[in-house]
CSV table of C-alpha atoms in Angstrom, one decimal:
chain,number,residue,atom,x,y,z
A,47,UNK,CA,0.1,-0.3,0.0
A,48,UNK,CA,1.4,3.3,-1.0
A,49,UNK,CA,1.3,6.1,0.6
A,50,UNK,CA,-1.3,8.6,-0.2
A,51,UNK,CA,-3.6,5.6,-0.2
A,52,UNK,CA,-2.6,4.8,3.1
A,53,UNK,CA,-2.9,9.1,3.8
A,54,UNK,CA,-6.7,9.0,2.1
A,55,UNK,CA,-7.9,5.3,3.7
A,56,UNK,CA,-7.0,7.4,6.8
A,57,UNK,CA,-8.8,10.6,6.4
A,58,UNK,CA,-11.8,8.6,5.1
A,59,UNK,CA,-11.6,6.5,9.0
A,60,UNK,CA,-11.2,10.2,10.9
A,61,UNK,CA,-14.4,11.9,9.1
A,62,UNK,CA,-16.5,8.9,8.7
A,63,UNK,CA,-15.9,8.7,13.2
A,64,UNK,CA,-16.2,12.2,13.4
A,65,UNK,CA,-19.9,12.4,11.0
A,66,UNK,CA,-20.7,9.6,13.3
A,67,UNK,CA,-20.2,11.2,16.3
A,68,UNK,CA,-22.1,14.3,15.7
A,69,UNK,CA,-25.2,11.8,14.6
A,70,UNK,CA,-24.1,10.0,17.8
A,71,UNK,CA,-24.3,13.2,19.8
A,72,UNK,CA,-28.0,14.0,18.3
A,73,UNK,CA,-29.1,10.8,20.1
A,74,UNK,CA,-27.3,10.6,23.4
A,75,UNK,CA,-28.8,11.7,26.8
A,76,UNK,CA,-27.3,15.2,27.3
A,77,UNK,CA,-26.5,14.3,30.7
A,78,UNK,CA,-23.1,12.5,29.1
A,79,UNK,CA,-22.1,16.1,26.9
A,80,UNK,CA,-20.4,19.2,29.2
A,81,UNK,CA,-23.3,21.7,29.3
A,82,UNK,CA,-20.8,24.5,29.7
A,83,UNK,CA,-21.2,25.4,25.9
A,84,UNK,CA,-25.1,24.5,24.9
A,85,UNK,CA,-27.0,26.9,25.3
A,86,UNK,CA,-30.9,25.6,25.6
A,87,UNK,CA,-31.6,28.6,22.5
A,88,UNK,CA,-30.0,26.6,20.2
A,89,UNK,CA,-32.1,23.6,20.8
A,90,UNK,CA,-34.0,23.3,17.9
A,91,UNK,CA,-37.2,20.9,17.0
A,92,UNK,CA,-35.1,19.3,14.1
A,93,UNK,CA,-33.0,17.6,16.5
A,94,UNK,CA,-36.0,16.0,17.8
A,95,UNK,CA,-36.8,14.9,15.1
A,96,UNK,CA,-33.8,14.0,13.9
A,97,UNK,CA,-32.9,11.8,17.1
A,98,UNK,CA,-36.8,10.0,16.6
A,99,UNK,CA,-35.3,9.3,12.7
A,100,UNK,CA,-32.6,8.1,14.3
A,101,UNK,CA,-33.9,6.0,16.7
A,102,UNK,CA,-36.9,4.7,14.5
A,103,UNK,CA,-37.0,4.9,11.0
A,104,UNK,CA,-35.7,2.3,10.0
A,105,UNK,CA,-36.4,-0.2,12.6
A,106,UNK,CA,-39.0,-1.6,10.0
A,107,UNK,CA,-39.2,-3.2,6.5
A,108,UNK,CA,-40.7,-2.2,3.6
A,109,UNK,CA,-41.8,-5.9,3.0
A,110,UNK,CA,-43.2,-6.2,6.3
A,111,UNK,CA,-44.4,-2.3,6.2
A,112,UNK,CA,-46.4,-2.6,3.0
A,113,UNK,CA,-47.7,-6.5,4.2
A,114,UNK,CA,-48.9,-4.5,7.5
A,115,UNK,CA,-50.9,-1.6,5.3
A,116,UNK,CA,-52.7,-4.1,3.3
A,117,UNK,CA,-54.1,-6.5,6.7
A,118,UNK,CA,-55.3,-2.8,7.8
A,119,UNK,CA,-56.9,-1.6,5.4
A,120,UNK,CA,-59.7,-3.7,5.7
A,121,UNK,CA,-59.8,-4.3,9.1
A,122,UNK,CA,-62.9,-3.6,11.3
A,123,UNK,CA,-63.5,-1.0,13.1
A,124,UNK,CA,-65.8,-1.4,16.0
A,125,UNK,CA,-66.9,1.5,18.8
A,126,UNK,CA,-67.6,0.7,22.5
A,127,UNK,CA,-70.5,2.2,24.3
A,128,UNK,CA,-69.7,5.9,25.8
A,129,UNK,CA,-72.5,6.7,27.6
A,130,UNK,CA,-75.5,5.2,25.3
A,131,UNK,CA,-73.8,6.1,22.4
A,132,UNK,CA,-72.4,3.7,20.5
A,133,UNK,CA,-71.6,5.0,16.5
A,134,UNK,CA,-71.4,2.5,13.6
A,135,UNK,CA,-68.0,-0.1,13.1
A,136,UNK,CA,-65.7,1.7,10.4
A,137,UNK,CA,-62.8,0.6,8.4
A,138,UNK,CA,-59.2,2.1,8.3
A,139,UNK,CA,-59.8,3.4,4.9
A,140,UNK,CA,-62.5,5.8,6.0
A,141,UNK,CA,-61.7,5.9,9.8
A,142,UNK,CA,-63.3,9.3,10.9
A,143,UNK,CA,-63.7,8.1,14.6
A,144,UNK,CA,-66.7,10.5,16.1
A,145,UNK,CA,-67.0,8.1,18.9
A,146,UNK,CA,-64.2,9.7,20.0
A,147,UNK,CA,-65.7,13.5,20.1
A,148,UNK,CA,-69.1,12.1,22.2
A,149,UNK,CA,-67.9,14.2,24.8
A,150,UNK,CA,-67.3,17.4,22.8
A,151,UNK,CA,-70.9,16.4,21.2
A,152,UNK,CA,-72.4,17.2,24.1
A,153,UNK,CA,-71.0,20.1,25.0
A,154,UNK,CA,-72.4,21.6,21.3
A,155,UNK,CA,-75.9,20.0,21.9
A,156,UNK,CA,-76.4,21.1,25.2
A,157,UNK,CA,-75.1,24.4,23.8
A,158,UNK,CA,-78.4,23.5,21.4
A,159,UNK,CA,-80.1,23.9,23.8
A,160,UNK,CA,-78.6,26.7,26.4
A,161,UNK,CA,-77.1,29.5,24.5
A,162,UNK,CA,-75.6,30.8,26.9
A,163,UNK,CA,-73.7,28.1,27.5
A,164,UNK,CA,-69.8,28.1,26.1
A,165,UNK,CA,-67.7,25.6,24.1
A,166,UNK,CA,-64.0,26.4,23.4
A,167,UNK,CA,-62.0,24.9,20.8
A,168,UNK,CA,-57.8,24.5,21.0
A,169,UNK,CA,-56.6,24.4,18.0
A,170,UNK,CA,-53.0,23.7,17.4
A,171,UNK,CA,-50.7,23.8,14.1
A,172,UNK,CA,-47.9,24.7,11.4
A,173,UNK,CA,-47.5,27.0,8.8
A,174,UNK,CA,-51.0,25.8,7.2
A,175,UNK,CA,-52.7,27.8,10.8
A,176,UNK,CA,-50.0,31.1,10.3
A,177,UNK,CA,-52.2,34.3,9.9
A,178,UNK,CA,-55.2,32.3,11.5
A,179,UNK,CA,-56.3,31.1,8.0
A,180,UNK,CA,-58.3,28.1,8.5
A,181,UNK,CA,-59.4,28.5,12.3
A,182,UNK,CA,-60.7,31.8,11.6
A,183,UNK,CA,-63.1,30.1,9.4
A,184,UNK,CA,-63.6,26.6,11.9
A,185,UNK,CA,-64.6,29.2,13.8
A,186,UNK,CA,-66.9,31.8,11.7
A,187,UNK,CA,-69.1,28.5,11.3
A,188,UNK,CA,-69.3,27.6,14.7
A,189,UNK,CA,-69.8,31.1,15.7
A,190,UNK,CA,-72.6,31.6,13.0
A,191,UNK,CA,-74.4,28.3,14.0
A,192,UNK,CA,-73.7,28.5,17.6
A,193,UNK,CA,-73.0,31.6,18.9
A,194,UNK,CA,-69.9,33.6,20.4
A,195,UNK,CA,-68.1,36.8,20.1
A,196,UNK,CA,-64.7,36.9,20.1
A,197,UNK,CA,-60.7,35.9,18.5
A,198,UNK,CA,-59.6,33.3,22.0
A,199,UNK,CA,-56.4,33.6,23.4
A,200,UNK,CA,-53.7,36.2,21.1
A,201,UNK,CA,-50.6,35.4,22.1
A,202,UNK,CA,-48.4,38.7,23.2
A,203,UNK,CA,-45.7,38.8,19.7
A,204,UNK,CA,-46.3,37.2,17.3
A,205,UNK,CA,-44.8,35.9,13.8
A,206,UNK,CA,-47.7,36.2,12.2
A,207,UNK,CA,-49.0,38.9,14.0
A,208,UNK,CA,-49.4,41.1,10.7
A,209,UNK,CA,-50.5,39.6,8.3
A,210,UNK,CA,-53.0,39.0,10.6
A,211,UNK,CA,-56.9,40.3,10.1
A,212,UNK,CA,-58.8,38.9,13.2
A,213,UNK,CA,-57.6,41.0,15.4
A,214,UNK,CA,-54.4,43.2,14.8
A,215,UNK,CA,-51.7,43.8,17.4
A,216,UNK,CA,-48.4,45.5,17.8
A,217,UNK,CA,-45.6,45.9,20.6
A,218,UNK,CA,-42.6,46.3,21.0
A,219,UNK,CA,-39.5,45.2,20.0
A,220,UNK,CA,-37.9,44.6,23.4
A,221,UNK,CA,-40.0,41.3,25.0
A,222,UNK,CA,-38.2,38.6,25.0
A,223,UNK,CA,-39.7,35.4,24.3
A,224,UNK,CA,-39.2,32.0,24.3
A,225,UNK,CA,-40.7,29.0,22.5
A,226,UNK,CA,-41.7,25.5,23.0
A,227,UNK,CA,-40.0,25.0,18.9
A,228,UNK,CA,-36.6,26.6,20.1
A,229,UNK,CA,-35.9,26.5,23.6
A,230,UNK,CA,-35.6,23.2,25.7
A,231,UNK,CA,-35.9,24.8,29.1
A,232,UNK,CA,-37.6,27.3,29.2
A,233,UNK,CA,-37.2,30.4,32.6
A,234,UNK,CA,-40.5,29.8,33.4
A,235,UNK,CA,-43.2,26.7,31.9
A,236,UNK,CA,-44.6,27.7,28.8
A,237,UNK,CA,-48.3,29.2,27.8
A,238,UNK,CA,-51.2,26.8,26.6
A,239,UNK,CA,-50.2,28.4,23.6
A,240,UNK,CA,-46.6,27.7,24.1
A,241,UNK,CA,-45.1,30.7,24.3
A,242,UNK,CA,-44.0,32.5,27.4
A,243,UNK,CA,-42.6,36.1,27.4
A,244,UNK,CA,-41.0,38.5,29.7
A,245,UNK,CA,-41.5,42.1,29.6
A,246,UNK,CA,-37.6,43.7,29.8
A,247,UNK,CA,-38.5,46.6,31.2
A,248,UNK,CA,-35.8,48.1,32.7
A,249,UNK,CA,-34.5,50.1,30.0
A,250,UNK,CA,-36.8,51.0,27.8
A,251,UNK,CA,-41.0,51.0,28.5
A,252,UNK,CA,-42.9,47.2,26.9
A,253,UNK,CA,-46.0,46.6,25.6
A,254,UNK,CA,-48.5,45.6,23.6
A,255,UNK,CA,-51.6,46.8,22.0
A,256,UNK,CA,-55.0,45.0,20.6
A,257,UNK,CA,-57.1,46.6,18.2
A,258,UNK,CA,-60.3,44.6,17.2
A,259,UNK,CA,-60.2,42.8,13.2
A,260,UNK,CA,-62.6,43.2,10.3
A,261,UNK,CA,-63.6,39.7,10.4
A,262,UNK,CA,-67.0,38.5,11.6
A,263,UNK,CA,-68.0,37.8,15.3
A,264,UNK,CA,-64.8,39.4,16.0
A,265,UNK,CA,-65.3,43.1,15.5
A,266,UNK,CA,-64.3,44.1,19.3
A,267,UNK,CA,-62.1,42.8,21.9
A,268,UNK,CA,-64.4,40.6,24.3
A,269,UNK,CA,-64.2,40.6,28.1
A,270,UNK,CA,-60.1,41.4,28.0
A,271,UNK,CA,-57.7,38.6,29.9
A,272,UNK,CA,-54.9,38.8,31.4
A,273,UNK,CA,-52.7,35.4,31.3
A,274,UNK,CA,-49.3,35.8,33.6
A,275,UNK,CA,-47.0,33.2,35.3
A,276,UNK,CA,-45.5,32.8,38.7
A,277,UNK,CA,-42.6,34.7,40.0
A,278,UNK,CA,-41.4,36.2,43.3
A,279,UNK,CA,-41.5,39.6,42.6
A,280,UNK,CA,-45.2,41.5,41.7
A,281,UNK,CA,-45.8,44.3,39.1
A,282,UNK,CA,-48.0,46.5,38.0
A,283,UNK,CA,-49.3,47.4,34.4
A,284,UNK,CA,-51.4,50.6,32.9
A,285,UNK,CA,-54.0,49.5,30.1
A,286,UNK,CA,-55.0,53.0,27.9
A,287,UNK,CA,-58.3,52.5,26.7
A,288,UNK,CA,-59.7,55.2,24.9
A,289,UNK,CA,-58.1,58.2,26.8
A,290,UNK,CA,-58.2,56.5,30.5
A,291,UNK,CA,-55.5,55.2,31.8
A,292,UNK,CA,-56.4,52.1,34.1
A,293,UNK,CA,-53.6,51.2,36.9
A,294,UNK,CA,-53.7,47.2,37.9
A,295,UNK,CA,-51.1,45.4,39.6
A,296,UNK,CA,-49.8,42.0,38.9
A,297,UNK,CA,-49.7,39.8,41.9
A,298,UNK,CA,-48.5,36.8,40.3
A,299,UNK,CA,-49.0,34.0,43.2
A,300,UNK,CA,-50.3,31.0,41.4
A,301,UNK,CA,-49.3,28.7,38.8
A,302,UNK,CA,-51.4,30.5,36.1
A,303,UNK,CA,-52.5,34.0,37.2
A,304,UNK,CA,-55.4,35.9,35.6
A,305,UNK,CA,-56.3,40.1,35.5
A,306,UNK,CA,-59.4,41.1,33.2
A,307,UNK,CA,-58.7,44.9,31.9
A,308,UNK,CA,-62.4,45.4,31.4
A,309,UNK,CA,-66.0,43.8,31.3
A,310,UNK,CA,-68.1,44.2,27.8
A,311,UNK,CA,-66.0,45.5,25.1
A,312,UNK,CA,-63.5,47.6,23.7
A,313,UNK,CA,-63.0,48.4,20.1
A,314,UNK,CA,-58.8,48.2,21.7
A,315,UNK,CA,-56.4,49.3,24.4
A,316,UNK,CA,-52.8,49.5,25.0
A,317,UNK,CA,-50.7,47.4,27.8
A,318,UNK,CA,-48.1,48.9,28.7
A,319,UNK,CA,-45.5,46.6,32.1
A,320,UNK,CA,-43.8,48.2,34.5
A,321,UNK,CA,-41.2,46.8,36.9
A,322,UNK,CA,-43.2,43.2,35.4
A,323,UNK,CA,-39.6,41.9,33.4
A,324,UNK,CA,-39.5,38.8,36.6
A,325,UNK,CA,-43.2,37.9,35.5
A,326,UNK,CA,-43.8,35.2,32.3
A,327,UNK,CA,-46.5,36.3,30.5
A,328,UNK,CA,-48.8,34.9,28.5
A,329,UNK,CA,-51.3,36.9,26.6
A,330,UNK,CA,-55.3,37.8,27.1
A,331,UNK,CA,-58.2,36.1,25.9
A,332,UNK,CA,-61.3,37.6,24.3
A,333,UNK,CA,-64.6,36.0,24.3
A,334,UNK,CA,-67.8,37.2,25.0
A,335,UNK,CA,-68.1,34.9,27.9
A,336,UNK,CA,-71.3,31.8,25.6
A,337,UNK,CA,-71.3,30.1,22.7
A,338,UNK,CA,-68.2,29.2,20.6
A,339,UNK,CA,-65.0,30.3,21.1
A,340,UNK,CA,-61.8,29.1,18.4
A,341,UNK,CA,-57.9,29.7,20.2
A,342,UNK,CA,-55.3,29.1,17.2
A,343,UNK,CA,-52.2,27.6,18.4
A,344,UNK,CA,-49.8,27.8,15.0
A,345,UNK,CA,-46.3,27.5,15.6
A,346,UNK,CA,-44.6,28.3,12.0
A,347,UNK,CA,-42.5,24.4,11.9
A,348,UNK,CA,-43.9,22.8,13.8
A,349,UNK,CA,-43.7,18.9,13.8
A,350,UNK,CA,-46.2,18.5,16.5
A,351,UNK,CA,-44.0,16.9,19.2
A,352,UNK,CA,-43.0,19.2,21.5
A,353,UNK,CA,-46.2,19.2,23.1
A,354,UNK,CA,-44.7,16.9,24.8
A,355,UNK,CA,-43.1,19.2,26.8
A,356,UNK,CA,-45.5,20.6,28.3
A,357,UNK,CA,-46.3,20.8,32.3
A,358,UNK,CA,-49.2,19.0,33.3
A,359,UNK,CA,-49.8,21.4,35.8
A,360,UNK,CA,-48.7,24.6,34.4
A,361,UNK,CA,-51.8,23.4,32.0
A,362,UNK,CA,-54.4,21.9,34.4
A,363,UNK,CA,-54.0,25.3,35.2
A,364,UNK,CA,-55.0,26.9,32.3
A,365,UNK,CA,-57.3,24.6,31.7
A,366,UNK,CA,-59.6,25.7,35.2
A,367,UNK,CA,-59.4,28.5,33.5
A,368,UNK,CA,-60.0,28.1,30.0
A,369,UNK,CA,-62.5,24.4,30.1
A,370,UNK,CA,-61.1,23.4,26.7
A,371,UNK,CA,-63.8,20.6,25.2
A,372,UNK,CA,-61.7,19.6,22.0
A,373,UNK,CA,-58.5,20.3,21.0
A,374,UNK,CA,-57.1,20.1,17.6
A,375,UNK,CA,-53.3,19.0,16.1
A,376,UNK,CA,-53.1,19.7,12.7
A,377,UNK,CA,-48.8,19.4,11.4
A,378,UNK,CA,-47.3,17.0,8.6
A,379,UNK,CA,-46.3,20.1,6.6
A,380,UNK,CA,-42.3,20.2,8.7
A,381,UNK,CA,-42.3,16.2,8.5
A,382,UNK,CA,-42.4,15.7,5.5
A,383,UNK,CA,-39.1,16.8,4.5
A,384,UNK,CA,-36.9,14.3,5.7
A,385,UNK,CA,-36.3,11.7,2.9
A,386,UNK,CA,-38.4,8.7,4.3
A,387,UNK,CA,-41.3,7.0,3.5
A,388,UNK,CA,-41.0,5.6,7.2
A,389,UNK,CA,-42.9,7.9,9.5
A,390,UNK,CA,-43.4,4.6,12.6
A,391,UNK,CA,-40.7,7.3,14.1
A,392,UNK,CA,-43.4,10.2,14.2
A,393,UNK,CA,-46.8,7.8,15.1
A,394,UNK,CA,-44.4,7.5,18.0
A,395,UNK,CA,-43.6,10.6,18.9
A,396,UNK,CA,-47.0,12.3,18.8
A,397,UNK,CA,-48.8,9.2,20.6
A,398,UNK,CA,-46.6,11.0,23.1
A,399,UNK,CA,-47.7,14.4,22.5
A,400,UNK,CA,-51.7,13.3,22.9
A,401,UNK,CA,-51.3,11.4,26.0
A,402,UNK,CA,-49.6,14.6,27.2
A,403,UNK,CA,-52.4,16.8,26.0
A,404,UNK,CA,-54.2,14.0,27.8
A,405,UNK,CA,-52.9,14.9,30.9
A,406,UNK,CA,-53.4,18.5,31.1
A,407,UNK,CA,-57.1,18.8,29.7
A,408,UNK,CA,-58.6,15.7,31.7
A,409,UNK,CA,-61.2,14.7,29.4
A,410,UNK,CA,-61.0,16.9,26.8
A,411,UNK,CA,-62.0,15.3,23.0
A,412,UNK,CA,-58.7,15.6,21.0
A,413,UNK,CA,-59.5,15.6,16.5
A,414,UNK,CA,-56.4,14.3,14.7
A,415,UNK,CA,-55.9,16.5,11.1
A,416,UNK,CA,-53.5,15.0,8.8
A,417,UNK,CA,-51.2,16.1,6.4
A,418,UNK,CA,-52.7,18.4,2.9
A,419,UNK,CA,-51.4,17.5,-0.5
A,420,UNK,CA,-48.2,18.6,-1.4
A,421,UNK,CA,-46.7,18.5,-4.8
A,422,UNK,CA,-42.7,18.0,-5.3
A,423,UNK,CA,-40.9,18.8,-9.4
A,424,UNK,CA,-40.9,14.6,-10.9
A,425,UNK,CA,-39.4,14.7,-14.9
A,426,UNK,CA,-39.7,18.0,-14.9
A,427,UNK,CA,-43.7,17.6,-13.8
A,428,UNK,CA,-45.3,18.7,-10.0
A,429,UNK,CA,-47.0,15.4,-8.8
A,430,UNK,CA,-48.3,14.3,-5.6
A,431,UNK,CA,-45.3,13.8,-2.9
A,432,UNK,CA,-43.9,10.4,-2.4
A,433,UNK,CA,-43.6,10.9,1.5
A,434,UNK,CA,-47.0,12.4,1.6
A,435,UNK,CA,-49.8,9.7,1.7
A,436,UNK,CA,-47.9,7.4,3.9
A,437,UNK,CA,-47.1,10.7,6.7
A,438,UNK,CA,-51.1,10.5,6.2
A,439,UNK,CA,-51.6,6.8,6.9
A,440,UNK,CA,-49.0,7.4,10.0
A,441,UNK,CA,-51.2,10.0,11.4
A,442,UNK,CA,-54.2,7.9,10.7
A,443,UNK,CA,-52.4,4.9,13.2
A,444,UNK,CA,-52.0,7.6,15.6
A,445,UNK,CA,-55.3,9.0,15.9
A,446,UNK,CA,-57.1,5.5,16.3
A,447,UNK,CA,-54.0,3.8,17.8
A,448,UNK,CA,-55.3,7.2,20.7
A,449,UNK,CA,-58.9,7.0,20.5
A,450,UNK,CA,-59.1,10.4,18.6
A,451,UNK,CA,-61.0,11.9,16.2
A,452,UNK,CA,-59.3,12.1,12.7
A,453,UNK,CA,-59.7,14.0,9.4
A,454,UNK,CA,-58.2,13.1,5.6
A,455,UNK,CA,-57.4,16.6,5.2
A,456,UNK,CA,-55.5,14.5,2.0
A,457,UNK,CA,-58.4,13.1,0.5
A,458,UNK,CA,-61.0,15.6,1.3
A,459,UNK,CA,-58.9,18.0,-0.6
A,460,UNK,CA,-59.4,16.0,-3.0
A,461,UNK,CA,-56.3,13.0,-3.0
A,462,UNK,CA,-53.9,13.0,-5.7
A,463,UNK,CA,-52.2,15.7,-7.6
A,464,UNK,CA,-55.9,18.4,-5.9
A,465,UNK,CA,-52.6,20.1,-4.6
A,466,UNK,CA,-51.2,21.3,-7.8
A,467,UNK,CA,-55.2,21.6,-9.1
A,468,UNK,CA,-55.7,24.1,-6.5
A,469,UNK,CA,-52.7,26.2,-7.2
A,470,UNK,CA,-52.5,26.6,-11.1
A,471,UNK,CA,-56.4,26.8,-11.3
A,472,UNK,CA,-57.9,30.3,-11.5
A,473,UNK,CA,-59.0,31.7,-9.0
A,474,UNK,CA,-56.2,29.8,-7.7
A,475,UNK,CA,-56.8,28.4,-3.6
A,476,UNK,CA,-53.3,27.8,-2.8
A,477,UNK,CA,-50.0,29.5,-3.4
A,478,UNK,CA,-47.0,28.5,-5.6
A,479,UNK,CA,-44.7,27.0,-2.8
A,480,UNK,CA,-47.6,23.8,-4.0
A,481,UNK,CA,-47.5,23.0,0.0
A,482,UNK,CA,-49.3,26.5,1.6
A,483,UNK,CA,-53.1,27.1,0.4
A,484,UNK,CA,-54.4,31.4,-0.2
A,485,UNK,CA,-56.8,32.8,2.0
A,486,UNK,CA,-59.8,31.6,-0.7
A,487,UNK,CA,-58.0,28.1,0.1
A,488,UNK,CA,-58.2,28.4,3.7
A,489,UNK,CA,-61.5,29.2,3.7
A,490,UNK,CA,-62.6,26.5,2.4
A,491,UNK,CA,-60.3,24.0,3.9
A,492,UNK,CA,-62.0,26.0,7.5
A,493,UNK,CA,-65.6,25.2,5.9
A,494,UNK,CA,-64.2,21.6,5.0
A,495,UNK,CA,-62.8,20.5,8.2
A,496,UNK,CA,-66.1,22.0,9.8
A,497,UNK,CA,-68.9,20.0,7.6
A,498,UNK,CA,-66.9,17.4,9.3
A,499,UNK,CA,-67.6,17.7,12.2
A,500,UNK,CA,-70.5,19.1,11.4
A,501,UNK,CA,-71.8,15.8,10.0
A,502,UNK,CA,-70.4,13.8,13.5
A,503,UNK,CA,-72.7,16.0,15.3
A,504,UNK,CA,-75.8,15.4,13.1
A,505,UNK,CA,-75.3,12.2,13.8
A,506,UNK,CA,-75.1,12.0,18.1
A,507,UNK,CA,-78.0,14.2,17.9
A,508,UNK,CA,-79.8,11.4,15.6
A,509,UNK,CA,-78.3,8.9,18.6
A,510,UNK,CA,-78.9,10.1,21.4
A,511,UNK,CA,-82.5,11.1,20.6
A,512,UNK,CA,-81.9,7.0,20.1
A,513,UNK,CA,-80.6,6.3,23.0
A,514,UNK,CA,-83.4,8.7,25.0
A,515,UNK,CA,-86.1,7.6,23.3
A,516,UNK,CA,-84.9,3.9,24.3
A,517,UNK,CA,-84.2,5.4,27.8
A,518,UNK,CA,-87.7,6.2,28.3
A,519,UNK,CA,-89.9,3.6,27.2
A,520,UNK,CA,-87.6,1.2,29.4
A,521,UNK,CA,-88.3,4.1,32.7
A,522,UNK,CA,-92.2,3.5,31.0
A,523,UNK,CA,-91.5,-0.2,31.9
A,524,UNK,CA,-90.2,-0.3,34.7
A,525,UNK,CA,-93.0,1.8,35.8
A,526,UNK,CA,-96.1,-0.7,34.4
A,527,UNK,CA,-94.2,-3.6,35.8
A,528,UNK,CA,-93.7,-1.8,39.6
A,529,UNK,CA,-97.2,-0.5,39.1
A,530,UNK,CA,-98.5,-4.5,37.7
A,531,UNK,CA,-96.9,-5.5,41.6
A,532,UNK,CA,-98.7,-2.4,43.6
A,533,UNK,CA,-102.2,-4.2,41.8
A,534,UNK,CA,-101.2,-7.8,42.8
A,535,UNK,CA,-99.9,-7.0,46.5
A,536,UNK,CA,-103.0,-5.3,47.0
A,537,UNK,CA,-105.1,-7.6,45.4
A,538,UNK,CA,-103.5,-10.6,47.8
A,539,UNK,CA,-103.6,-8.5,50.8
A,540,UNK,CA,-107.7,-8.1,50.3
């Protein structure tokens, strides 16, 4: 062996060893490595995705996956009775899981009977729902039918604040924010929106200002309430409403605290935070106290996996205030680009996320919304990306296994090749990235989502009425039997 070839072999071995070390470092516990140079701000969700891929994406052979999918396609899913309600059985191919939305449907039913009641939905998503796209249309459809005013929970700062029409907000540039997307160990626990904010007000004023949007049912800011976390120090906040200024104290004694700005509806206000730099701030809620309210917790770049990092105690404290009836998990856009069609690793991670939701919001119904169609160029032609269907099936599997409802957004919008159609038609309903919907398309998707959920609700009402009829008949039969026994006893006594 000559010197040159030996040198290149040695160099290759060293390079491979270095690459292997970097790869293993991603999946090994943090405590193995020194913390001295680790900045939690640099812990990205991408690393969580890569860790899951490294651990699990090669755990199943392609042949075994194909056989398993053939068997599951025709699998009959028979539901267990819930409170006397049992939806018809389904196949995996057409799975919707209305059975697992019974508690949500019952809340809607009670709201129809009593318009003063309240139903609340938390809608977690990625860039598909950025700027309140899709979610604002789901919200409008529900409020159109069941009542309710207000946009729900709104963060202090947001990447999409400038593009959101359902509520307008501007804020000072000195807010310190931490997100569950890129911070592993936050200074204080994340809020229900996956963020925590700190008013960096020692040098310059820290403020946020909200103004009602123009969307139907959100033309006012209804009963604004601030939510903030626990701290050893108190602070103050000045609310400027028109020409009036209200000075209020921040008393951060509980895991989650709330402070009412004012009762009723206003058009706009500004909040100035004073000596509040140590207090975790989460955001404001706007709703009129009755009907349906839908909170949009979108985050660009999110895969859904960070939900598993929620502090369940803090989430339960939020839930004590907001009282959620349905949690929607709408992800997939950011999971398609990792060079794999085996999404077992993602199923595993998202089942943990769903379990965290159940732990955080006891008794809540959960709905999984699958990836939409996405197009990629193959041989100079835009076609459905080859990873879309495998990911959609993985999402359906973890929805079924976690007893969650499911919306197959891919088939709902038209299936194979539908994104090309939506982007190229006139007028277009999707952008030329062949991934995201424009406002017209988002409105159509919002309607499709609402219609599927509402179809399940209408079926629920029929099943509920049948249950109640049977229950009345059984009570009548028991009463008849009791009366008959009484007559017989009276006859014997005579």
